[in-house]
PDB file of C-alpha atoms in Angstrom:
ATOM      1  CA  UNK A   1      32.624  13.576   1.786  1.00 60.00           C
ATOM      2  CA  UNK A   2      31.672  17.085   2.358  1.00 56.00           C
ATOM      3  CA  UNK A   3      31.038  19.504  -0.238  1.00 60.00           C
ATOM      4  CA  UNK A   4      30.352  23.143  -0.472  1.00 55.00           C
ATOM      5  CA  UNK A   5      27.192  23.935  -1.600  1.00 53.00           C
ATOM      6  CA  UNK A   6      26.007  27.135  -3.024  1.00 52.00           C
ATOM      7  CA  UNK A   7      22.133  28.128  -1.517  1.00 52.00           C
ATOM      8  CA  UNK A   8      19.641  28.874  -3.905  1.00 49.00           C
ATOM      9  CA  UNK A   9      17.944  32.123  -3.300  1.00 47.00           C
ATOM     10  CA  UNK A  10      14.666  31.777  -2.182  1.00 46.00           C
ATOM     11  CA  UNK A  11      11.535  31.507  -5.086  1.00 48.00           C
ATOM     12  CA  UNK A  12       9.097  34.760  -4.835  1.00 46.00           C
ATOM     13  CA  UNK A  13       5.680  32.873  -4.157  1.00 46.00           C
ATOM     14  CA  UNK A  14       2.562  33.403  -6.938  1.00 46.00           C
ATOM     15  CA  UNK A  15      -0.259  35.041  -6.267  1.00 47.00           C
ATOM     16  CA  UNK A  16      -3.127  32.066  -6.369  1.00 47.00           C
ATOM     17  CA  UNK A  17      -6.180  33.298  -8.857  1.00 47.00           C
ATOM     18  CA  UNK A  18      -9.282  33.631  -7.398  1.00 44.00           C
ATOM     19  CA  UNK A  19     -11.676  32.929 -10.088  1.00 45.00           C
ATOM     20  CA  UNK A  20     -12.199  28.975  -8.793  1.00 44.00           C
ATOM     21  CA  UNK A  21     -12.268  29.967  -5.367  1.00 45.00           C
ATOM     22  CA  UNK A  22     -16.293  30.895  -5.699  1.00 46.00           C
ATOM     23  CA  UNK A  23     -17.289  27.593  -7.320  1.00 46.00           C
ATOM     24  CA  UNK A  24     -20.666  26.371  -6.317  1.00 45.00           C
ATOM     25  CA  UNK A  25     -21.602  22.869  -4.120  1.00 44.00           C
ATOM     26  CA  UNK A  26     -23.719  21.830  -7.363  1.00 48.00           C
ATOM     27  CA  UNK A  27     -20.523  22.541  -9.536  1.00 47.00           C
ATOM     28  CA  UNK A  28     -18.546  20.591  -6.967  1.00 48.00           C
ATOM     29  CA  UNK A  29     -20.926  17.618  -6.877  1.00 50.00           C
ATOM     30  CA  UNK A  30     -21.546  17.522 -10.842  1.00 56.00           C
ATOM     31  CA  UNK A  31     -17.824  17.173 -11.203  1.00 56.00           C
ATOM     32  CA  UNK A  32     -17.335  14.888  -9.262  1.00 54.00           C
ATOM     33  CA  UNK A  33     -19.928  12.771 -10.589  1.00 64.00           C
ATOM     34  CA  UNK A  34     -18.133  12.870 -14.361  1.00 73.00           C
ATOM     35  CA  UNK A  35     -14.962  12.056 -12.662  1.00 76.00           C
ATOM     36  CA  UNK A  36     -17.192   9.280 -11.588  1.00 71.00           C
ATOM     37  CA  UNK A  37     -18.691   8.403 -14.888  1.00 77.00           C
ATOM     38  CA  UNK A  38     -15.223   9.073 -16.332  1.00 79.00           C
ATOM     39  CA  UNK A  39     -13.779   6.637 -14.679  1.00 79.00           C
ATOM     40  CA  UNK A  40     -16.604   3.788 -14.957  1.00 79.00           C
ATOM     41  CA  UNK A  41     -16.361   4.512 -18.452  1.00 79.00           C
ATOM     42  CA  UNK A  42     -12.555   4.421 -19.401  1.00 83.00           C
ATOM     43  CA  UNK A  43      -9.646   2.058 -20.823  1.00 86.00           C
ATOM     44  CA  UNK A  44      -8.621   0.174 -18.073  1.00 87.00           C
ATOM     45  CA  UNK A  45     -11.962  -0.393 -16.628  1.00 88.00           C
ATOM     46  CA  UNK A  46     -13.837  -1.645 -20.073  1.00 86.00           C
ATOM     47  CA  UNK A  47     -10.444  -3.954 -20.386  1.00 88.00           C
ATOM     48  CA  UNK A  48     -11.065  -4.999 -17.170  1.00 89.00           C
ATOM     49  CA  UNK A  49     -14.861  -5.703 -18.051  1.00 88.00           C
ATOM     50  CA  UNK A  50     -13.973  -8.434 -20.679  1.00 87.00           C
ATOM     51  CA  UNK A  51     -11.051 -10.107 -18.878  1.00 89.00           C
ATOM     52  CA  UNK A  52     -13.345 -10.940 -15.762  1.00 91.00           C
ATOM     53  CA  UNK A  53     -16.132 -12.120 -18.897  1.00 88.00           C
ATOM     54  CA  UNK A  54     -13.774 -13.979 -20.606  1.00 89.00           C
ATOM     55  CA  UNK A  55     -11.842 -15.518 -17.683  1.00 91.00           C
ATOM     56  CA  UNK A  56     -15.856 -16.883 -16.549  1.00 88.00           C
ATOM     57  CA  UNK A  57     -16.556 -17.794 -20.035  1.00 87.00           C
ATOM     58  CA  UNK A  58     -12.837 -20.204 -20.513  1.00 91.00           C
ATOM     59  CA  UNK A  59     -13.622 -20.846 -17.153  1.00 89.00           C
ATOM     60  CA  UNK A  60     -17.051 -22.185 -17.122  1.00 87.00           C
ATOM     61  CA  UNK A  61     -16.873 -21.273 -13.046  1.00 91.00           C
ATOM     62  CA  UNK A  62     -20.061 -19.977 -11.653  1.00 92.00           C
ATOM     63  CA  UNK A  63     -19.650 -16.047 -11.124  1.00 90.00           C
ATOM     64  CA  UNK A  64     -19.069 -16.107  -8.032  1.00 93.00           C
ATOM     65  CA  UNK A  65     -16.319 -18.183  -8.407  1.00 93.00           C
ATOM     66  CA  UNK A  66     -15.078 -16.243 -11.442  1.00 93.00           C
ATOM     67  CA  UNK A  67     -14.642 -13.419  -8.947  1.00 93.00           C
ATOM     68  CA  UNK A  68     -12.461 -15.568  -6.797  1.00 94.00           C
ATOM     69  CA  UNK A  69     -10.620 -16.982  -9.031  1.00 94.00           C
ATOM     70  CA  UNK A  70     -10.071 -12.973 -10.521  1.00 93.00           C
ATOM     71  CA  UNK A  71      -8.706 -11.945  -7.244  1.00 93.00           C
ATOM     72  CA  UNK A  72      -6.316 -14.918  -6.616  1.00 93.00           C
ATOM     73  CA  UNK A  73      -4.706 -14.688  -9.822  1.00 93.00           C
ATOM     74  CA  UNK A  74      -4.360 -10.705  -9.383  1.00 93.00           C
ATOM     75  CA  UNK A  75      -2.891 -10.959  -6.297  1.00 92.00           C
ATOM     76  CA  UNK A  76      -0.688 -14.005  -6.611  1.00 92.00           C
ATOM     77  CA  UNK A  77       0.774 -12.758 -10.128  1.00 91.00           C
ATOM     78  CA  UNK A  78       0.816  -8.654  -9.941  1.00 91.00           C
ATOM     79  CA  UNK A  79       0.759  -7.681  -6.293  1.00 91.00           C
ATOM     80  CA  UNK A  80       2.584 -10.956  -4.352  1.00 92.00           C
ATOM     81  CA  UNK A  81       5.871 -10.417  -7.234  1.00 92.00           C
ATOM     82  CA  UNK A  82       5.774  -6.216  -6.021  1.00 92.00           C
ATOM     83  CA  UNK A  83       5.105  -7.220  -2.668  1.00 91.00           C
ATOM     84  CA  UNK A  84       8.068  -9.622  -2.490  1.00 92.00           C
ATOM     85  CA  UNK A  85      10.097  -6.218  -4.212  1.00 91.00           C
ATOM     86  CA  UNK A  86       9.068  -4.074  -1.753  1.00 89.00           C
ATOM     87  CA  UNK A  87      10.032  -6.276   0.835  1.00 90.00           C
ATOM     88  CA  UNK A  88      13.147  -6.745  -0.260  1.00 91.00           C
ATOM     89  CA  UNK A  89      13.702  -3.110  -0.561  1.00 90.00           C
ATOM     90  CA  UNK A  90      13.082  -2.361   2.783  1.00 88.00           C
ATOM     91  CA  UNK A  91      15.454  -5.296   4.269  1.00 89.00           C
ATOM     92  CA  UNK A  92      18.140  -3.347   2.309  1.00 91.00           C
ATOM     93  CA  UNK A  93      17.372  -0.481   3.618  1.00 89.00           C
ATOM     94  CA  UNK A  94      17.388  -1.820   6.890  1.00 86.00           C
ATOM     95  CA  UNK A  95      20.575  -2.790   6.418  1.00 89.00           C
ATOM     96  CA  UNK A  96      21.325   0.617   5.176  1.00 89.00           C
ATOM     97  CA  UNK A  97      20.818   2.424   8.481  1.00 87.00           C
ATOM     98  CA  UNK A  98      23.791   2.067  10.561  1.00 89.00           C
ATOM     99  CA  UNK A  99      26.286   2.621   7.913  1.00 89.00           C
ATOM    100  CA  UNK A 100      24.319   5.450   7.095  1.00 88.00           C
ATOM    101  CA  UNK A 101      24.627   6.972  10.962  1.00 89.00           C
ATOM    102  CA  UNK A 102      28.060   6.275  10.722  1.00 90.00           C
ATOM    103  CA  UNK A 103      28.493   8.617   7.741  1.00 89.00           C
ATOM    104  CA  UNK A 104      26.091  11.234   8.988  1.00 89.00           C
ATOM    105  CA  UNK A 105      28.799  11.618  12.943  1.00 89.00           C
ATOM    106  CA  UNK A 106      31.272  11.289  10.613  1.00 90.00           C
ATOM    107  CA  UNK A 107      29.587  14.154   8.339  1.00 88.00           C
ATOM    108  CA  UNK A 108      28.614  16.367  11.251  1.00 88.00           C
ATOM    109  CA  UNK A 109      32.746  16.429  12.319  1.00 88.00           C
ATOM    110  CA  UNK A 110      33.624  17.614   9.303  1.00 87.00           C
ATOM    111  CA  UNK A 111      30.213  20.029   8.397  1.00 85.00           C
ATOM    112  CA  UNK A 112      31.323  21.287  12.369  1.00 87.00           C
ATOM    113  CA  UNK A 113      35.593  21.756  11.444  1.00 87.00           C
ATOM    114  CA  UNK A 114      34.521  23.558   8.051  1.00 87.00           C
ATOM    115  CA  UNK A 115      32.401  26.169   9.507  1.00 82.00           C
ATOM    116  CA  UNK A 116      34.440  27.442  12.361  1.00 84.00           C
ATOM    117  CA  UNK A 117      37.170  28.041   9.507  1.00 84.00           C
ATOM    118  CA  UNK A 118      34.820  29.536   7.252  1.00 82.00           C
ATOM    119  CA  UNK A 119      32.448  31.004   9.779  1.00 81.00           C
ATOM    120  CA  UNK A 120      29.487  29.990   8.923  1.00 81.00           C
ATOM    121  CA  UNK A 121      26.098  30.920  10.443  1.00 85.00           C
ATOM    122  CA  UNK A 122      24.185  27.815  11.891  1.00 85.00           C
ATOM    123  CA  UNK A 123      21.879  28.276   9.338  1.00 87.00           C
ATOM    124  CA  UNK A 124      24.687  27.475   6.518  1.00 84.00           C
ATOM    125  CA  UNK A 125      25.535  24.861   8.739  1.00 84.00           C
ATOM    126  CA  UNK A 126      22.514  23.132   8.987  1.00 86.00           C
ATOM    127  CA  UNK A 127      22.517  23.645   5.079  1.00 87.00           C
ATOM    128  CA  UNK A 128      25.518  22.372   4.580  1.00 86.00           C
ATOM    129  CA  UNK A 129      25.070  18.556   6.671  1.00 87.00           C
ATOM    130  CA  UNK A 130      21.687  18.304   5.093  1.00 88.00           C
ATOM    131  CA  UNK A 131      22.095  19.109   1.216  1.00 89.00           C
ATOM    132  CA  UNK A 132      25.592  16.602   2.021  1.00 88.00           C
ATOM    133  CA  UNK A 133      24.057  13.692   3.816  1.00 88.00           C
ATOM    134  CA  UNK A 134      21.082  13.719   1.012  1.00 89.00           C
ATOM    135  CA  UNK A 135      23.869  13.506  -1.578  1.00 90.00           C
ATOM    136  CA  UNK A 136      25.492  10.915   0.575  1.00 89.00           C
ATOM    137  CA  UNK A 137      22.356   8.110   0.924  1.00 89.00           C
ATOM    138  CA  UNK A 138      21.169   8.743  -2.547  1.00 89.00           C
ATOM    139  CA  UNK A 139      24.692   7.339  -3.548  1.00 89.00           C
ATOM    140  CA  UNK A 140      24.064   4.402  -1.072  1.00 90.00           C
ATOM    141  CA  UNK A 141      20.461   4.015  -2.365  1.00 89.00           C
ATOM    142  CA  UNK A 142      21.831   3.648  -6.147  1.00 88.00           C
ATOM    143  CA  UNK A 143      24.479   1.353  -4.657  1.00 89.00           C
ATOM    144  CA  UNK A 144      22.875  -1.215  -2.779  1.00 86.00           C
ATOM    145  CA  UNK A 145      19.590  -0.735  -5.660  1.00 87.00           C
ATOM    146  CA  UNK A 146      17.471   0.156  -2.438  1.00 85.00           C
ATOM    147  CA  UNK A 147      15.879   3.481  -3.578  1.00 86.00           C
ATOM    148  CA  UNK A 148      12.656   4.289  -1.002  1.00 85.00           C
ATOM    149  CA  UNK A 149      10.512   4.826  -3.754  1.00 85.00           C
ATOM    150  CA  UNK A 150      10.760   1.281  -5.113  1.00 86.00           C
ATOM    151  CA  UNK A 151       8.769   0.187  -2.132  1.00 84.00           C
ATOM    152  CA  UNK A 152       5.925   2.483  -2.645  1.00 85.00           C
ATOM    153  CA  UNK A 153       5.609   1.040  -6.198  1.00 87.00           C
ATOM    154  CA  UNK A 154       3.023  -2.184  -4.668  1.00 88.00           C
ATOM    155  CA  UNK A 155       0.442   0.788  -3.958  1.00 87.00           C
ATOM    156  CA  UNK A 156       0.938   2.208  -6.902  1.00 91.00           C
ATOM    157  CA  UNK A 157      -0.163  -0.603  -8.688  1.00 91.00           C
ATOM    158  CA  UNK A 158      -2.397  -2.001  -6.504  1.00 91.00           C
ATOM    159  CA  UNK A 159      -4.402   0.331  -5.812  1.00 90.00           C
ATOM    160  CA  UNK A 160      -5.432   1.529  -9.368  1.00 92.00           C
ATOM    161  CA  UNK A 161      -6.123  -2.484  -9.936  1.00 93.00           C
ATOM    162  CA  UNK A 162      -8.413  -2.567  -7.017  1.00 93.00           C
ATOM    163  CA  UNK A 163     -10.256   0.826  -8.704  1.00 92.00           C
ATOM    164  CA  UNK A 164     -10.176  -0.822 -11.707  1.00 93.00           C
ATOM    165  CA  UNK A 165     -11.586  -4.232 -11.489  1.00 93.00           C
ATOM    166  CA  UNK A 166     -13.904  -2.559  -8.707  1.00 92.00           C
ATOM    167  CA  UNK A 167     -15.833  -0.470 -11.515  1.00 90.00           C
ATOM    168  CA  UNK A 168     -15.727  -3.355 -13.795  1.00 90.00           C
ATOM    169  CA  UNK A 169     -17.850  -5.175 -11.673  1.00 91.00           C
ATOM    170  CA  UNK A 170     -20.264  -2.333 -10.879  1.00 89.00           C
ATOM    171  CA  UNK A 171     -20.679  -1.782 -14.390  1.00 87.00           C
ATOM    172  CA  UNK A 172     -21.436  -5.757 -14.771  1.00 88.00           C
ATOM    173  CA  UNK A 173     -23.859  -5.871 -11.256  1.00 87.00           C
ATOM    174  CA  UNK A 174     -25.796  -3.350 -13.487  1.00 82.00           C
ATOM    175  CA  UNK A 175     -25.659  -4.308 -16.916  1.00 75.00           C
ATOM    176  CA  UNK A 176     -23.942  -1.786 -18.794  1.00 66.00           C
ATOM    177  CA  UNK A 177     -22.471  -4.662 -20.662  1.00 57.00           C
ATOM    178  CA  UNK A 178     -23.318  -8.101 -22.176  1.00 42.00           C
ATOM    179  CA  UNK A 179     -22.090 -11.708 -23.250  1.00 44.00           C
ATOM    180  CA  UNK A 180     -23.484 -14.035 -26.660  1.00 45.00           C
ATOM    181  CA  UNK A 181     -26.911 -12.175 -26.075  1.00 46.00           C
ATOM    182  CA  UNK A 182     -27.164 -13.006 -22.611  1.00 51.00           C
ATOM    183  CA  UNK A 183     -26.826  -9.444 -20.177  1.00 71.00           C
ATOM    184  CA  UNK A 184     -24.205 -10.439 -17.491  1.00 78.00           C
ATOM    185  CA  UNK A 185     -26.792  -8.164 -15.205  1.00 79.00           C
ATOM    186  CA  UNK A 186     -28.963 -11.263 -15.268  1.00 80.00           C
ATOM    187  CA  UNK A 187     -25.979 -13.577 -15.034  1.00 82.00           C
ATOM    188  CA  UNK A 188     -24.816 -11.956 -11.668  1.00 83.00           C
ATOM    189  CA  UNK A 189     -28.195 -11.992 -10.447  1.00 83.00           C
ATOM    190  CA  UNK A 190     -28.326 -16.090  -9.911  1.00 85.00           C
ATOM    191  CA  UNK A 191     -24.430 -16.159 -10.340  1.00 83.00           C
ATOM    192  CA  UNK A 192     -24.262 -16.083  -6.023  1.00 82.00           C
ATOM    193  CA  UNK A 193     -23.783 -19.006  -3.788  1.00 85.00           C
ATOM    194  CA  UNK A 194     -24.905 -19.677  -0.005  1.00 88.00           C
ATOM    195  CA  UNK A 195     -26.903 -16.127   1.487  1.00 89.00           C
ATOM    196  CA  UNK A 196     -24.988 -13.864  -2.012  1.00 87.00           C
ATOM    197  CA  UNK A 197     -26.930 -15.871  -4.488  1.00 88.00           C
ATOM    198  CA  UNK A 198     -27.701 -12.460  -5.830  1.00 89.00           C
ATOM    199  CA  UNK A 199     -24.493 -10.440  -6.774  1.00 89.00           C
ATOM    200  CA  UNK A 200     -26.311  -7.654  -8.019  1.00 89.00           C
ATOM    201  CA  UNK A 201     -27.851  -6.856  -4.940  1.00 90.00           C
ATOM    202  CA  UNK A 202     -25.782  -5.258  -1.489  1.00 91.00           C
ATOM    203  CA  UNK A 203     -25.382  -8.432   1.213  1.00 89.00           C
ATOM    204  CA  UNK A 204     -28.741  -7.442   3.808  1.00 90.00           C
ATOM    205  CA  UNK A 205     -26.667  -9.682   5.948  1.00 92.00           C
ATOM    206  CA  UNK A 206     -23.566  -7.687   6.664  1.00 92.00           C
ATOM    207  CA  UNK A 207     -21.662 -11.034   7.125  1.00 93.00           C
ATOM    208  CA  UNK A 208     -19.591  -9.613   3.934  1.00 93.00           C
ATOM    209  CA  UNK A 209     -18.528  -6.116   4.267  1.00 93.00           C
ATOM    210  CA  UNK A 210     -17.817  -6.924   8.546  1.00 94.00           C
ATOM    211  CA  UNK A 211     -15.430  -9.855   7.162  1.00 94.00           C
ATOM    212  CA  UNK A 212     -14.164  -7.242   5.237  1.00 94.00           C
ATOM    213  CA  UNK A 213     -13.339  -5.023   8.572  1.00 92.00           C
ATOM    214  CA  UNK A 214     -11.940  -7.508   9.947  1.00 92.00           C
ATOM    215  CA  UNK A 215      -9.816  -8.690   7.218  1.00 93.00           C
ATOM    216  CA  UNK A 216      -8.767  -5.210   7.074  1.00 92.00           C
ATOM    217  CA  UNK A 217      -8.004  -4.760  10.619  1.00 89.00           C
ATOM    218  CA  UNK A 218      -6.242  -7.895  10.946  1.00 88.00           C
ATOM    219  CA  UNK A 219      -3.808  -6.791   8.472  1.00 88.00           C
ATOM    220  CA  UNK A 220      -3.166  -3.970  10.117  1.00 87.00           C
ATOM    221  CA  UNK A 221      -2.551  -4.995  13.546  1.00 83.00           C
ATOM    222  CA  UNK A 222      -0.180  -7.237  12.308  1.00 83.00           C
ATOM    223  CA  UNK A 223       2.328  -5.153  11.196  1.00 78.00           C
ATOM    224  CA  UNK A 224       1.886  -3.076  14.114  1.00 78.00           C
ATOM    225  CA  UNK A 225       3.327  -6.080  15.817  1.00 75.00           C
ATOM    226  CA  UNK A 226       6.134  -6.585  13.993  1.00 69.00           C
ATOM    227  CA  UNK A 227       7.168  -3.529  15.050  1.00 64.00           C
ATOM    228  CA  UNK A 228       9.159  -2.507  18.281  1.00 58.00           C
ATOM    229  CA  UNK A 229       8.464   0.835  18.048  1.00 64.00           C
ATOM    230  CA  UNK A 230       6.097   3.164  15.123  1.00 64.00           C
ATOM    231  CA  UNK A 231       8.166   5.878  13.876  1.00 67.00           C
ATOM    232  CA  UNK A 232       5.550   9.236  14.332  1.00 73.00           C
ATOM    233  CA  UNK A 233       4.422   9.021  10.400  1.00 76.00           C
ATOM    234  CA  UNK A 234       4.105   4.826  10.899  1.00 71.00           C
ATOM    235  CA  UNK A 235       1.348   5.942  14.260  1.00 77.00           C
ATOM    236  CA  UNK A 236      -0.448   7.964  11.584  1.00 81.00           C
ATOM    237  CA  UNK A 237      -0.497   5.705   9.063  1.00 80.00           C
ATOM    238  CA  UNK A 238      -1.521   2.653  11.341  1.00 81.00           C
ATOM    239  CA  UNK A 239      -4.643   5.725  13.003  1.00 83.00           C
ATOM    240  CA  UNK A 240      -5.675   5.876   8.853  1.00 86.00           C
ATOM    241  CA  UNK A 241      -5.438   2.615   7.690  1.00 84.00           C
ATOM    242  CA  UNK A 242      -7.563   1.315  11.042  1.00 87.00           C
ATOM    243  CA  UNK A 243     -10.373   4.109   9.647  1.00 89.00           C
ATOM    244  CA  UNK A 244     -10.118   2.958   6.267  1.00 88.00           C
ATOM    245  CA  UNK A 245     -10.756  -0.687   7.310  1.00 88.00           C
ATOM    246  CA  UNK A 246     -13.752   0.368  10.041  1.00 91.00           C
ATOM    247  CA  UNK A 247     -15.407   2.884   7.051  1.00 90.00           C
ATOM    248  CA  UNK A 248     -14.832  -0.211   4.290  1.00 91.00           C
ATOM    249  CA  UNK A 249     -17.477  -1.651   6.548  1.00 92.00           C
ATOM    250  CA  UNK A 250     -20.948   0.684   5.489  1.00 92.00           C
ATOM    251  CA  UNK A 251     -19.648   1.554   1.557  1.00 91.00           C
ATOM    252  CA  UNK A 252     -19.411  -2.357   1.392  1.00 92.00           C
ATOM    253  CA  UNK A 253     -22.793  -3.103   2.600  1.00 92.00           C
ATOM    254  CA  UNK A 254     -23.833  -0.508   0.002  1.00 91.00           C
ATOM    255  CA  UNK A 255     -21.836  -1.648  -3.041  1.00 90.00           C
ATOM    256  CA  UNK A 256     -23.530  -4.937  -4.876  1.00 91.00           C
ATOM    257  CA  UNK A 257     -22.366  -8.316  -3.579  1.00 91.00           C
ATOM    258  CA  UNK A 258     -20.049  -8.956  -6.323  1.00 91.00           C
ATOM    259  CA  UNK A 259     -17.963  -5.886  -5.269  1.00 92.00           C
ATOM    260  CA  UNK A 260     -17.860  -6.717  -1.657  1.00 93.00           C
ATOM    261  CA  UNK A 261     -17.028 -10.196  -3.067  1.00 94.00           C
ATOM    262  CA  UNK A 262     -14.170  -8.695  -4.326  1.00 95.00           C
ATOM    263  CA  UNK A 263     -13.213  -7.198  -1.637  1.00 95.00           C
ATOM    264  CA  UNK A 264     -13.385  -9.626   0.812  1.00 95.00           C
ATOM    265  CA  UNK A 265     -11.408 -12.213  -1.493  1.00 94.00           C
ATOM    266  CA  UNK A 266      -8.459  -9.398  -2.655  1.00 93.00           C
ATOM    267  CA  UNK A 267      -8.118  -8.720   1.244  1.00 93.00           C
ATOM    268  CA  UNK A 268      -7.398 -12.424   2.107  1.00 94.00           C
ATOM    269  CA  UNK A 269      -5.388 -12.960   0.181  1.00 93.00           C
ATOM    270  CA  UNK A 270      -3.784  -9.576   0.959  1.00 91.00           C
ATOM    271  CA  UNK A 271      -3.457 -11.691   4.425  1.00 92.00           C
ATOM    272  CA  UNK A 272      -2.159 -14.887   3.106  1.00 93.00           C
ATOM    273  CA  UNK A 273       0.634 -12.985   0.937  1.00 92.00           C
ATOM    274  CA  UNK A 274       1.299 -11.019   4.036  1.00 89.00           C
ATOM    275  CA  UNK A 275       1.778 -14.256   6.308  1.00 90.00           C
ATOM    276  CA  UNK A 276       3.644 -15.639   3.444  1.00 91.00           C
ATOM    277  CA  UNK A 277       6.015 -13.406   3.310  1.00 90.00           C
ATOM    278  CA  UNK A 278       7.275 -13.533   6.967  1.00 88.00           C
ATOM    279  CA  UNK A 279       7.906 -17.102   6.243  1.00 89.00           C
ATOM    280  CA  UNK A 280      11.818 -16.986   6.364  1.00 90.00           C
ATOM    281  CA  UNK A 281      11.376 -20.043   3.579  1.00 90.00           C
ATOM    282  CA  UNK A 282       9.808 -17.781   1.431  1.00 91.00           C
ATOM    283  CA  UNK A 283      11.808 -14.456   2.063  1.00 90.00           C
ATOM    284  CA  UNK A 284      14.967 -17.143   1.255  1.00 90.00           C
ATOM    285  CA  UNK A 285      13.224 -17.664  -2.001  1.00 91.00           C
ATOM    286  CA  UNK A 286      12.812 -13.842  -3.180  1.00 88.00           C
ATOM    287  CA  UNK A 287      16.213 -13.454  -1.746  1.00 89.00           C
ATOM    288  CA  UNK A 288      15.347 -10.735   0.812  1.00 88.00           C
ATOM    289  CA  UNK A 289      18.003  -9.942   2.731  1.00 89.00           C
ATOM    290  CA  UNK A 290      18.695 -11.122   6.214  1.00 87.00           C
ATOM    291  CA  UNK A 291      17.871  -8.253   8.913  1.00 84.00           C
ATOM    292  CA  UNK A 292      17.818  -7.460  12.560  1.00 84.00           C
ATOM    293  CA  UNK A 293      14.647  -7.726  13.330  1.00 79.00           C
ATOM    294  CA  UNK A 294      14.350 -11.072  11.168  1.00 79.00           C
ATOM    295  CA  UNK A 295      12.729 -14.108  13.177  1.00 79.00           C
ATOM    296  CA  UNK A 296      13.112 -17.829  12.406  1.00 81.00           C
ATOM    297  CA  UNK A 297       9.583 -18.141  14.413  1.00 84.00           C
ATOM    298  CA  UNK A 298       7.186 -15.656  12.601  1.00 83.00           C
ATOM    299  CA  UNK A 299       4.478 -16.905  13.076  1.00 82.00           C
ATOM    300  CA  UNK A 300       4.780 -17.950  16.658  1.00 84.00           C
ATOM    301  CA  UNK A 301       5.693 -14.754  17.832  1.00 80.00           C
ATOM    302  CA  UNK A 302       2.832 -12.953  16.094  1.00 80.00           C
ATOM    303  CA  UNK A 303       0.600 -15.346  18.486  1.00 83.00           C
ATOM    304  CA  UNK A 304       2.274 -14.110  21.538  1.00 81.00           C
ATOM    305  CA  UNK A 305       2.282 -10.852  20.763  1.00 77.00           C
ATOM    306  CA  UNK A 306      -1.614 -10.486  19.843  1.00 77.00           C
ATOM    307  CA  UNK A 307      -1.957 -13.252  23.438  1.00 78.00           C
ATOM    308  CA  UNK A 308       0.050 -10.100  25.327  1.00 76.00           C
ATOM    309  CA  UNK A 309      -1.368  -7.307  23.446  1.00 72.00           C
ATOM    310  CA  UNK A 310      -5.250  -8.816  24.358  1.00 69.00           C
ATOM    311  CA  UNK A 311      -4.527 -10.695  27.545  1.00 63.00           C
ATOM    312  CA  UNK A 312      -5.194 -14.136  25.908  1.00 53.00           C
ATOM    313  CA  UNK A 313      -4.027 -17.281  27.420  1.00 49.00           C
TER     314      UNK A 313
END
């Protein structure tokens, strides 16, 4: 199990250049605006615009319904399979932890014996333990096809898609494109429903922004409730996403209603998929391995945890 490794020499630090440090605030602001415009005019955003226009033209739905349909299609057809993959990888990693802990204990004994025979310093002993443990866990990840990076694939695809569609809806709302001679902005101005009949202006009632914040907070809280104990990183991530959920409310209150509607529908579909992935039947369908943390009554457990946490009867 143990392999004696040669420690590499620390690399020298590279002196940082001083030329870029004197950039002015106005130049930084201009660069930020240039970045915004570059993304807005990028090929992925143009593709998202064309897809939205094609979906609305093919379905004949009003624009508010087309936005909902696009959100549901992207969430179900693209991110749900990735979420199932993420759950499969995380389940395998959870089932792998007892074996990793056992091998780590055995490796610790071997490293201690080798350190005594070779007169290693404590630093050398820690170095060889960490290097060999990393090698062992990497081999287990390959064996079980559950490298942690695969669990992050969802966010690396979901976030860019969300950004591109958001920019596409913004462009359509301000009239950057046209369809069959009729400006899309004009279609958006009468393509809403209920209290947000004009999709080109913000929702001044704040119903959509507040709904967005509540949905995102609910997603975060459901994740927290299913964990008996959070690691330090998970605690920081929980605080971060709670803050982002609150921050999204004023952001959604200043963008066109088409964007706010897309954000609300995307979060709603995310919540549904989050609950769906708790279902034992759906997890079996997706070939997600059983773990110790799995429950036969996940929804009842969520309700009970909410009632316990907030003292609801």
